[in-house]
């Protein structure tokens, strides 16, 4: 997927997203926060306006598209991309996971695989930030940040049951 970005002086920014079928989605973000969404049959076609949204509505639509409200595929892992190769991911810890029962410091997760645990959801408690003494327990949901390859390595510490 290729995204083209261009400045619109006095207006804001324009983004063109190449879709799999050759069509393009065009999003104009105004300096005021308003968004206009257009479609194009191809790179050289004229744009057709699909809809317009306020800043607040556009952000709400964005969180829905990102999957913050609903993930259509049942998985133990949720992923949010921060940049081209940096992700925040959520992983469930099973009783069979290699790191279950170990403290974060003893597990040496950052040194071994390169990800950092930034939060732990344990029942109704959110542990943020966890310390090196925080023990990882079965049933915990770990929120980690790292690049794609490091996250894949981290999954191996959790065992096959945690992979999505």
mmCIF file with all atom_site columns, C-alpha atoms in Angstrom:
data_model
loop_
_atom_site.group_PDB
_atom_site.id
_atom_site.type_symbol
_atom_site.label_atom_id
_atom_site.label_alt_id
_atom_site.label_comp_id
_atom_site.label_asym_id
_atom_site.label_entity_id
_atom_site.label_seq_id
_atom_site.pdbx_PDB_ins_code
_atom_site.Cartn_x
_atom_site.Cartn_y
_atom_site.Cartn_z
_atom_site.occupancy
_atom_site.B_iso_or_equiv
_atom_site.pdbx_formal_charge
_atom_site.auth_seq_id
_atom_site.auth_comp_id
_atom_site.auth_asym_id
_atom_site.auth_atom_id
_atom_site.pdbx_PDB_model_num
ATOM 1   C CA . UNK A 1 1   ? 0.000   0.000   0.000   1.00 0.00 ? 1   UNK A CA 1
ATOM 2   C CA . UNK A 1 2   ? 1.402   3.361   -0.992  1.00 0.00 ? 2   UNK A CA 1
ATOM 3   C CA . UNK A 1 3   ? 0.295   6.628   0.577   1.00 0.00 ? 3   UNK A CA 1
ATOM 4   C CA . UNK A 1 4   ? 1.081   9.931   -1.119  1.00 0.00 ? 4   UNK A CA 1
ATOM 5   C CA . UNK A 1 5   ? 1.141   13.054  1.039   1.00 0.00 ? 5   UNK A CA 1
ATOM 6   C CA . UNK A 1 6   ? 1.125   16.612  -0.227  1.00 0.00 ? 6   UNK A CA 1
ATOM 7   C CA . UNK A 1 7   ? 0.802   20.036  1.347   1.00 0.00 ? 7   UNK A CA 1
ATOM 8   C CA . UNK A 1 8   ? -2.152  22.212  0.405   1.00 0.00 ? 8   UNK A CA 1
ATOM 9   C CA . UNK A 1 9   ? -0.933  25.727  1.302   1.00 0.00 ? 9   UNK A CA 1
ATOM 10  C CA . UNK A 1 10  ? -3.546  27.611  3.272   1.00 0.00 ? 10  UNK A CA 1
ATOM 11  C CA . UNK A 1 11  ? -5.786  24.524  3.428   1.00 0.00 ? 11  UNK A CA 1
ATOM 12  C CA . UNK A 1 12  ? -3.926  21.620  5.096   1.00 0.00 ? 12  UNK A CA 1
ATOM 13  C CA . UNK A 1 13  ? -2.713  18.277  3.744   1.00 0.00 ? 13  UNK A CA 1
ATOM 14  C CA . UNK A 1 14  ? -3.880  15.789  1.146   1.00 0.00 ? 14  UNK A CA 1
ATOM 15  C CA . UNK A 1 15  ? -3.322  12.049  1.379   1.00 0.00 ? 15  UNK A CA 1
ATOM 16  C CA . UNK A 1 16  ? -3.904  9.615   -1.479  1.00 0.00 ? 16  UNK A CA 1
ATOM 17  C CA . UNK A 1 17  ? -4.043  5.949   -0.566  1.00 0.00 ? 17  UNK A CA 1
ATOM 18  C CA . UNK A 1 18  ? -3.610  3.372   -3.315  1.00 0.00 ? 18  UNK A CA 1
ATOM 19  C CA . UNK A 1 19  ? -6.197  0.642   -2.826  1.00 0.00 ? 19  UNK A CA 1
ATOM 20  C CA . UNK A 1 20  ? -5.689  -2.981  -3.899  1.00 0.00 ? 20  UNK A CA 1
ATOM 21  C CA . UNK A 1 21  ? -8.023  -2.660  -6.900  1.00 0.00 ? 21  UNK A CA 1
ATOM 22  C CA . UNK A 1 22  ? -6.178  0.356   -8.361  1.00 0.00 ? 22  UNK A CA 1
ATOM 23  C CA . UNK A 1 23  ? -8.657  2.863   -6.993  1.00 0.00 ? 23  UNK A CA 1
ATOM 24  C CA . UNK A 1 24  ? -7.523  5.652   -4.700  1.00 0.00 ? 24  UNK A CA 1
ATOM 25  C CA . UNK A 1 25  ? -8.918  7.041   -1.497  1.00 0.00 ? 25  UNK A CA 1
ATOM 26  C CA . UNK A 1 26  ? -8.221  10.763  -1.138  1.00 0.00 ? 26  UNK A CA 1
ATOM 27  C CA . UNK A 1 27  ? -8.376  12.421  2.277   1.00 0.00 ? 27  UNK A CA 1
ATOM 28  C CA . UNK A 1 28  ? -8.043  16.176  2.639   1.00 0.00 ? 28  UNK A CA 1
ATOM 29  C CA . UNK A 1 29  ? -7.328  17.313  6.206   1.00 0.00 ? 29  UNK A CA 1
ATOM 30  C CA . UNK A 1 30  ? -8.032  21.007  6.626   1.00 0.00 ? 30  UNK A CA 1
ATOM 31  C CA . UNK A 1 31  ? -6.106  23.182  9.073   1.00 0.00 ? 31  UNK A CA 1
ATOM 32  C CA . UNK A 1 32  ? -9.420  23.546  10.950  1.00 0.00 ? 32  UNK A CA 1
ATOM 33  C CA . UNK A 1 33  ? -9.604  19.771  11.473  1.00 0.00 ? 33  UNK A CA 1
ATOM 34  C CA . UNK A 1 34  ? -12.385 19.168  8.959   1.00 0.00 ? 34  UNK A CA 1
ATOM 35  C CA . UNK A 1 35  ? -11.830 16.123  6.705   1.00 0.00 ? 35  UNK A CA 1
ATOM 36  C CA . UNK A 1 36  ? -13.086 15.564  3.186   1.00 0.00 ? 36  UNK A CA 1
ATOM 37  C CA . UNK A 1 37  ? -12.978 12.057  1.747   1.00 0.00 ? 37  UNK A CA 1
ATOM 38  C CA . UNK A 1 38  ? -12.983 11.389  -1.996  1.00 0.00 ? 38  UNK A CA 1
ATOM 39  C CA . UNK A 1 39  ? -12.625 8.349   -4.217  1.00 0.00 ? 39  UNK A CA 1
ATOM 40  C CA . UNK A 1 40  ? -10.871 8.097   -7.572  1.00 0.00 ? 40  UNK A CA 1
ATOM 41  C CA . UNK A 1 41  ? -11.225 5.256   -10.061 1.00 0.00 ? 41  UNK A CA 1
ATOM 42  C CA . UNK A 1 42  ? -7.499  5.511   -10.800 1.00 0.00 ? 42  UNK A CA 1
ATOM 43  C CA . UNK A 1 43  ? -4.520  7.841   -10.483 1.00 0.00 ? 43  UNK A CA 1
ATOM 44  C CA . UNK A 1 44  ? -5.605  10.108  -13.349 1.00 0.00 ? 44  UNK A CA 1
ATOM 45  C CA . UNK A 1 45  ? -9.371  10.105  -12.748 1.00 0.00 ? 45  UNK A CA 1
ATOM 46  C CA . UNK A 1 46  ? -11.349 12.966  -11.271 1.00 0.00 ? 46  UNK A CA 1
ATOM 47  C CA . UNK A 1 47  ? -12.189 12.701  -7.578  1.00 0.00 ? 47  UNK A CA 1
ATOM 48  C CA . UNK A 1 48  ? -15.741 12.133  -6.385  1.00 0.00 ? 48  UNK A CA 1
ATOM 49  C CA . UNK A 1 49  ? -16.609 13.400  -2.918  1.00 0.00 ? 49  UNK A CA 1
ATOM 50  C CA . UNK A 1 50  ? -17.764 10.589  -0.630  1.00 0.00 ? 50  UNK A CA 1
ATOM 51  C CA . UNK A 1 51  ? -18.344 12.570  2.583   1.00 0.00 ? 51  UNK A CA 1
ATOM 52  C CA . UNK A 1 52  ? -17.166 15.350  4.876   1.00 0.00 ? 52  UNK A CA 1
ATOM 53  C CA . UNK A 1 53  ? -16.549 15.055  8.626   1.00 0.00 ? 53  UNK A CA 1
ATOM 54  C CA . UNK A 1 54  ? -15.704 17.340  11.517  1.00 0.00 ? 54  UNK A CA 1
ATOM 55  C CA . UNK A 1 55  ? -12.428 16.754  13.365  1.00 0.00 ? 55  UNK A CA 1
ATOM 56  C CA . UNK A 1 56  ? -14.247 15.008  16.213  1.00 0.00 ? 56  UNK A CA 1
ATOM 57  C CA . UNK A 1 57  ? -16.272 12.749  13.928  1.00 0.00 ? 57  UNK A CA 1
ATOM 58  C CA . UNK A 1 58  ? -13.209 11.928  11.803  1.00 0.00 ? 58  UNK A CA 1
ATOM 59  C CA . UNK A 1 59  ? -11.282 10.846  14.903  1.00 0.00 ? 59  UNK A CA 1
ATOM 60  C CA . UNK A 1 60  ? -14.184 8.666   16.027  1.00 0.00 ? 60  UNK A CA 1
ATOM 61  C CA . UNK A 1 61  ? -14.380 7.050   12.571  1.00 0.00 ? 61  UNK A CA 1
ATOM 62  C CA . UNK A 1 62  ? -10.616 6.512   12.686  1.00 0.00 ? 62  UNK A CA 1
ATOM 63  C CA . UNK A 1 63  ? -10.784 4.647   15.995  1.00 0.00 ? 63  UNK A CA 1
ATOM 64  C CA . UNK A 1 64  ? -13.563 2.461   14.637  1.00 0.00 ? 64  UNK A CA 1
ATOM 65  C CA . UNK A 1 65  ? -11.515 1.650   11.524  1.00 0.00 ? 65  UNK A CA 1
ATOM 66  C CA . UNK A 1 66  ? -8.461  0.956   13.679  1.00 0.00 ? 66  UNK A CA 1
ATOM 67  C CA . UNK A 1 67  ? -10.424 -1.648  15.615  1.00 0.00 ? 67  UNK A CA 1
ATOM 68  C CA . UNK A 1 68  ? -10.495 0.115   18.973  1.00 0.00 ? 68  UNK A CA 1
ATOM 69  C CA . UNK A 1 69  ? -14.194 -0.707  19.432  1.00 0.00 ? 69  UNK A CA 1
ATOM 70  C CA . UNK A 1 70  ? -14.432 -4.090  17.765  1.00 0.00 ? 70  UNK A CA 1
ATOM 71  C CA . UNK A 1 71  ? -12.030 -6.566  16.244  1.00 0.00 ? 71  UNK A CA 1
ATOM 72  C CA . UNK A 1 72  ? -13.782 -8.827  13.758  1.00 0.00 ? 72  UNK A CA 1
ATOM 73  C CA . UNK A 1 73  ? -11.261 -11.650 14.201  1.00 0.00 ? 73  UNK A CA 1
ATOM 74  C CA . UNK A 1 74  ? -11.042 -13.369 17.580  1.00 0.00 ? 74  UNK A CA 1
ATOM 75  C CA . UNK A 1 75  ? -7.426  -13.034 18.698  1.00 0.00 ? 75  UNK A CA 1
ATOM 76  C CA . UNK A 1 76  ? -5.347  -12.837 21.829  1.00 0.00 ? 76  UNK A CA 1
ATOM 77  C CA . UNK A 1 77  ? -3.334  -10.039 20.266  1.00 0.00 ? 77  UNK A CA 1
ATOM 78  C CA . UNK A 1 78  ? -4.332  -6.516  19.295  1.00 0.00 ? 78  UNK A CA 1
ATOM 79  C CA . UNK A 1 79  ? -1.910  -4.397  17.302  1.00 0.00 ? 79  UNK A CA 1
ATOM 80  C CA . UNK A 1 80  ? -1.509  -0.669  16.781  1.00 0.00 ? 80  UNK A CA 1
ATOM 81  C CA . UNK A 1 81  ? 1.131   0.713   14.444  1.00 0.00 ? 81  UNK A CA 1
ATOM 82  C CA . UNK A 1 82  ? 3.029   3.769   15.739  1.00 0.00 ? 82  UNK A CA 1
ATOM 83  C CA . UNK A 1 83  ? 5.321   4.159   12.735  1.00 0.00 ? 83  UNK A CA 1
ATOM 84  C CA . UNK A 1 84  ? 6.413   2.135   9.716   1.00 0.00 ? 84  UNK A CA 1
ATOM 85  C CA . UNK A 1 85  ? 7.867   -0.628  11.902  1.00 0.00 ? 85  UNK A CA 1
ATOM 86  C CA . UNK A 1 86  ? 6.995   0.210   15.521  1.00 0.00 ? 86  UNK A CA 1
ATOM 87  C CA . UNK A 1 87  ? 3.940   -1.385  17.070  1.00 0.00 ? 87  UNK A CA 1
ATOM 88  C CA . UNK A 1 88  ? 2.054   -1.505  20.339  1.00 0.00 ? 88  UNK A CA 1
ATOM 89  C CA . UNK A 1 89  ? 0.666   -5.009  20.789  1.00 0.00 ? 89  UNK A CA 1
ATOM 90  C CA . UNK A 1 90  ? -1.406  -6.796  23.423  1.00 0.00 ? 90  UNK A CA 1
ATOM 91  C CA . UNK A 1 91  ? -0.608  -10.413 24.337  1.00 0.00 ? 91  UNK A CA 1
ATOM 92  C CA . UNK A 1 92  ? -2.303  -12.877 26.664  1.00 0.00 ? 92  UNK A CA 1
ATOM 93  C CA . UNK A 1 93  ? -0.115  -14.924 29.012  1.00 0.00 ? 93  UNK A CA 1
ATOM 94  C CA . UNK A 1 94  ? -1.000  -18.611 29.354  1.00 0.00 ? 94  UNK A CA 1
ATOM 95  C CA . UNK A 1 95  ? 0.034   -20.830 32.247  1.00 0.00 ? 95  UNK A CA 1
ATOM 96  C CA . UNK A 1 96  ? 2.401   -22.620 29.847  1.00 0.00 ? 96  UNK A CA 1
ATOM 97  C CA . UNK A 1 97  ? 4.194   -19.450 28.711  1.00 0.00 ? 97  UNK A CA 1
ATOM 98  C CA . UNK A 1 98  ? 7.937   -19.524 29.353  1.00 0.00 ? 98  UNK A CA 1
ATOM 99  C CA . UNK A 1 99  ? 7.795   -16.166 31.168  1.00 0.00 ? 99  UNK A CA 1
ATOM 100 C CA . UNK A 1 100 ? 4.742   -16.942 33.357  1.00 0.00 ? 100 UNK A CA 1
ATOM 101 C CA . UNK A 1 101 ? 5.667   -16.652 37.012  1.00 0.00 ? 101 UNK A CA 1
ATOM 102 C CA . UNK A 1 102 ? 8.842   -14.661 36.329  1.00 0.00 ? 102 UNK A CA 1
ATOM 103 C CA . UNK A 1 103 ? 9.468   -11.025 37.157  1.00 0.00 ? 103 UNK A CA 1
ATOM 104 C CA . UNK A 1 104 ? 10.046  -8.719  34.193  1.00 0.00 ? 104 UNK A CA 1
ATOM 105 C CA . UNK A 1 105 ? 13.645  -8.239  35.338  1.00 0.00 ? 105 UNK A CA 1
ATOM 106 C CA . UNK A 1 106 ? 14.334  -11.966 35.692  1.00 0.00 ? 106 UNK A CA 1
ATOM 107 C CA . UNK A 1 107 ? 12.732  -12.724 32.323  1.00 0.00 ? 107 UNK A CA 1
ATOM 108 C CA . UNK A 1 108 ? 15.138  -10.206 30.662  1.00 0.00 ? 108 UNK A CA 1
ATOM 109 C CA . UNK A 1 109 ? 12.573  -9.624  27.907  1.00 0.00 ? 109 UNK A CA 1
ATOM 110 C CA . UNK A 1 110 ? 14.065  -6.408  26.524  1.00 0.00 ? 110 UNK A CA 1
ATOM 111 C CA . UNK A 1 111 ? 17.556  -7.894  26.436  1.00 0.00 ? 111 UNK A CA 1
ATOM 112 C CA . UNK A 1 112 ? 16.393  -11.177 24.895  1.00 0.00 ? 112 UNK A CA 1
ATOM 113 C CA . UNK A 1 113 ? 13.915  -10.026 22.251  1.00 0.00 ? 113 UNK A CA 1
ATOM 114 C CA . UNK A 1 114 ? 13.954  -6.202  22.166  1.00 0.00 ? 114 UNK A CA 1
ATOM 115 C CA . UNK A 1 115 ? 10.362  -5.388  23.189  1.00 0.00 ? 115 UNK A CA 1
ATOM 116 C CA . UNK A 1 116 ? 9.401   -3.378  26.263  1.00 0.00 ? 116 UNK A CA 1
ATOM 117 C CA . UNK A 1 117 ? 6.397   -4.141  28.455  1.00 0.00 ? 117 UNK A CA 1
ATOM 118 C CA . UNK A 1 118 ? 4.672   -0.802  28.996  1.00 0.00 ? 118 UNK A CA 1
ATOM 119 C CA . UNK A 1 119 ? 1.584   -2.014  30.887  1.00 0.00 ? 119 UNK A CA 1
ATOM 120 C CA . UNK A 1 120 ? -0.052  -5.120  32.308  1.00 0.00 ? 120 UNK A CA 1
ATOM 121 C CA . UNK A 1 121 ? -3.813  -5.644  32.495  1.00 0.00 ? 121 UNK A CA 1
ATOM 122 C CA . UNK A 1 122 ? -4.565  -8.008  35.383  1.00 0.00 ? 122 UNK A CA 1
ATOM 123 C CA . UNK A 1 123 ? -8.261  -8.600  35.951  1.00 0.00 ? 123 UNK A CA 1
ATOM 124 C CA . UNK A 1 124 ? -9.626  -5.088  36.659  1.00 0.00 ? 124 UNK A CA 1
ATOM 125 C CA . UNK A 1 125 ? -6.201  -3.635  37.500  1.00 0.00 ? 125 UNK A CA 1
ATOM 126 C CA . UNK A 1 126 ? -3.933  -1.793  35.075  1.00 0.00 ? 126 UNK A CA 1
ATOM 127 C CA . UNK A 1 127 ? -0.274  -1.881  36.107  1.00 0.00 ? 127 UNK A CA 1
ATOM 128 C CA . UNK A 1 128 ? 1.496   0.987   34.400  1.00 0.00 ? 128 UNK A CA 1
ATOM 129 C CA . UNK A 1 129 ? 4.354   1.256   34.240  1.00 0.00 ? 129 UNK A CA 1
ATOM 130 C CA . UNK A 1 130 ? 5.326   -2.173  35.517  1.00 0.00 ? 130 UNK A CA 1
ATOM 131 C CA . UNK A 1 131 ? 8.659   -2.361  37.344  1.00 0.00 ? 131 UNK A CA 1
ATOM 132 C CA . UNK A 1 132 ? 11.407  -4.952  36.865  1.00 0.00 ? 132 UNK A CA 1
ATOM 133 C CA . UNK A 1 133 ? 10.047  -6.618  40.061  1.00 0.00 ? 133 UNK A CA 1
ATOM 134 C CA . UNK A 1 134 ? 6.529   -7.015  38.628  1.00 0.00 ? 134 UNK A CA 1
ATOM 135 C CA . UNK A 1 135 ? 5.750   -10.723 38.239  1.00 0.00 ? 135 UNK A CA 1
ATOM 136 C CA . UNK A 1 136 ? 4.088   -11.843 34.993  1.00 0.00 ? 136 UNK A CA 1
ATOM 137 C CA . UNK A 1 137 ? 1.121   -14.045 35.872  1.00 0.00 ? 137 UNK A CA 1
ATOM 138 C CA . UNK A 1 138 ? -0.980  -16.428 33.766  1.00 0.00 ? 138 UNK A CA 1
ATOM 139 C CA . UNK A 1 139 ? -4.074  -14.557 32.605  1.00 0.00 ? 139 UNK A CA 1
ATOM 140 C CA . UNK A 1 140 ? -2.242  -11.229 32.369  1.00 0.00 ? 140 UNK A CA 1
ATOM 141 C CA . UNK A 1 141 ? -2.522  -9.174  29.201  1.00 0.00 ? 141 UNK A CA 1
ATOM 142 C CA . UNK A 1 142 ? 0.849   -7.623  28.391  1.00 0.00 ? 142 UNK A CA 1
ATOM 143 C CA . UNK A 1 143 ? 1.018   -4.371  26.435  1.00 0.00 ? 143 UNK A CA 1
ATOM 144 C CA . UNK A 1 144 ? 4.360   -4.246  24.624  1.00 0.00 ? 144 UNK A CA 1
ATOM 145 C CA . UNK A 1 145 ? 6.083   -1.879  22.221  1.00 0.00 ? 145 UNK A CA 1
ATOM 146 C CA . UNK A 1 146 ? 8.624   -2.979  19.640  1.00 0.00 ? 146 UNK A CA 1
ATOM 147 C CA . UNK A 1 147 ? 9.302   -3.533  15.985  1.00 0.00 ? 147 UNK A CA 1
ATOM 148 C CA . UNK A 1 148 ? 7.652   -6.327  13.983  1.00 0.00 ? 148 UNK A CA 1
ATOM 149 C CA . UNK A 1 149 ? 10.596  -8.744  14.202  1.00 0.00 ? 149 UNK A CA 1
ATOM 150 C CA . UNK A 1 150 ? 11.020  -8.244  17.960  1.00 0.00 ? 150 UNK A CA 1
ATOM 151 C CA . UNK A 1 151 ? 7.291   -8.827  18.518  1.00 0.00 ? 151 UNK A CA 1
ATOM 152 C CA . UNK A 1 152 ? 7.521   -12.091 16.567  1.00 0.00 ? 152 UNK A CA 1
ATOM 153 C CA . UNK A 1 153 ? 10.401  -13.179 18.817  1.00 0.00 ? 153 UNK A CA 1
ATOM 154 C CA . UNK A 1 154 ? 8.408   -12.166 21.898  1.00 0.00 ? 154 UNK A CA 1
ATOM 155 C CA . UNK A 1 155 ? 5.520   -14.413 20.793  1.00 0.00 ? 155 UNK A CA 1
ATOM 156 C CA . UNK A 1 156 ? 7.896   -17.364 21.052  1.00 0.00 ? 156 UNK A CA 1
ATOM 157 C CA . UNK A 1 157 ? 8.323   -16.663 24.785  1.00 0.00 ? 157 UNK A CA 1
ATOM 158 C CA . UNK A 1 158 ? 4.567   -16.952 25.169  1.00 0.00 ? 158 UNK A CA 1
ATOM 159 C CA . UNK A 1 159 ? 4.169   -20.243 23.310  1.00 0.00 ? 159 UNK A CA 1
ATOM 160 C CA . UNK A 1 160 ? 1.845   -21.192 20.456  1.00 0.00 ? 160 UNK A CA 1
ATOM 161 C CA . UNK A 1 161 ? -1.400  -20.455 22.362  1.00 0.00 ? 161 UNK A CA 1
ATOM 162 C CA . UNK A 1 162 ? -0.754  -16.693 22.329  1.00 0.00 ? 162 UNK A CA 1
ATOM 163 C CA . UNK A 1 163 ? -0.027  -16.276 18.631  1.00 0.00 ? 163 UNK A CA 1
ATOM 164 C CA . UNK A 1 164 ? -2.747  -14.644 16.574  1.00 0.00 ? 164 UNK A CA 1
#
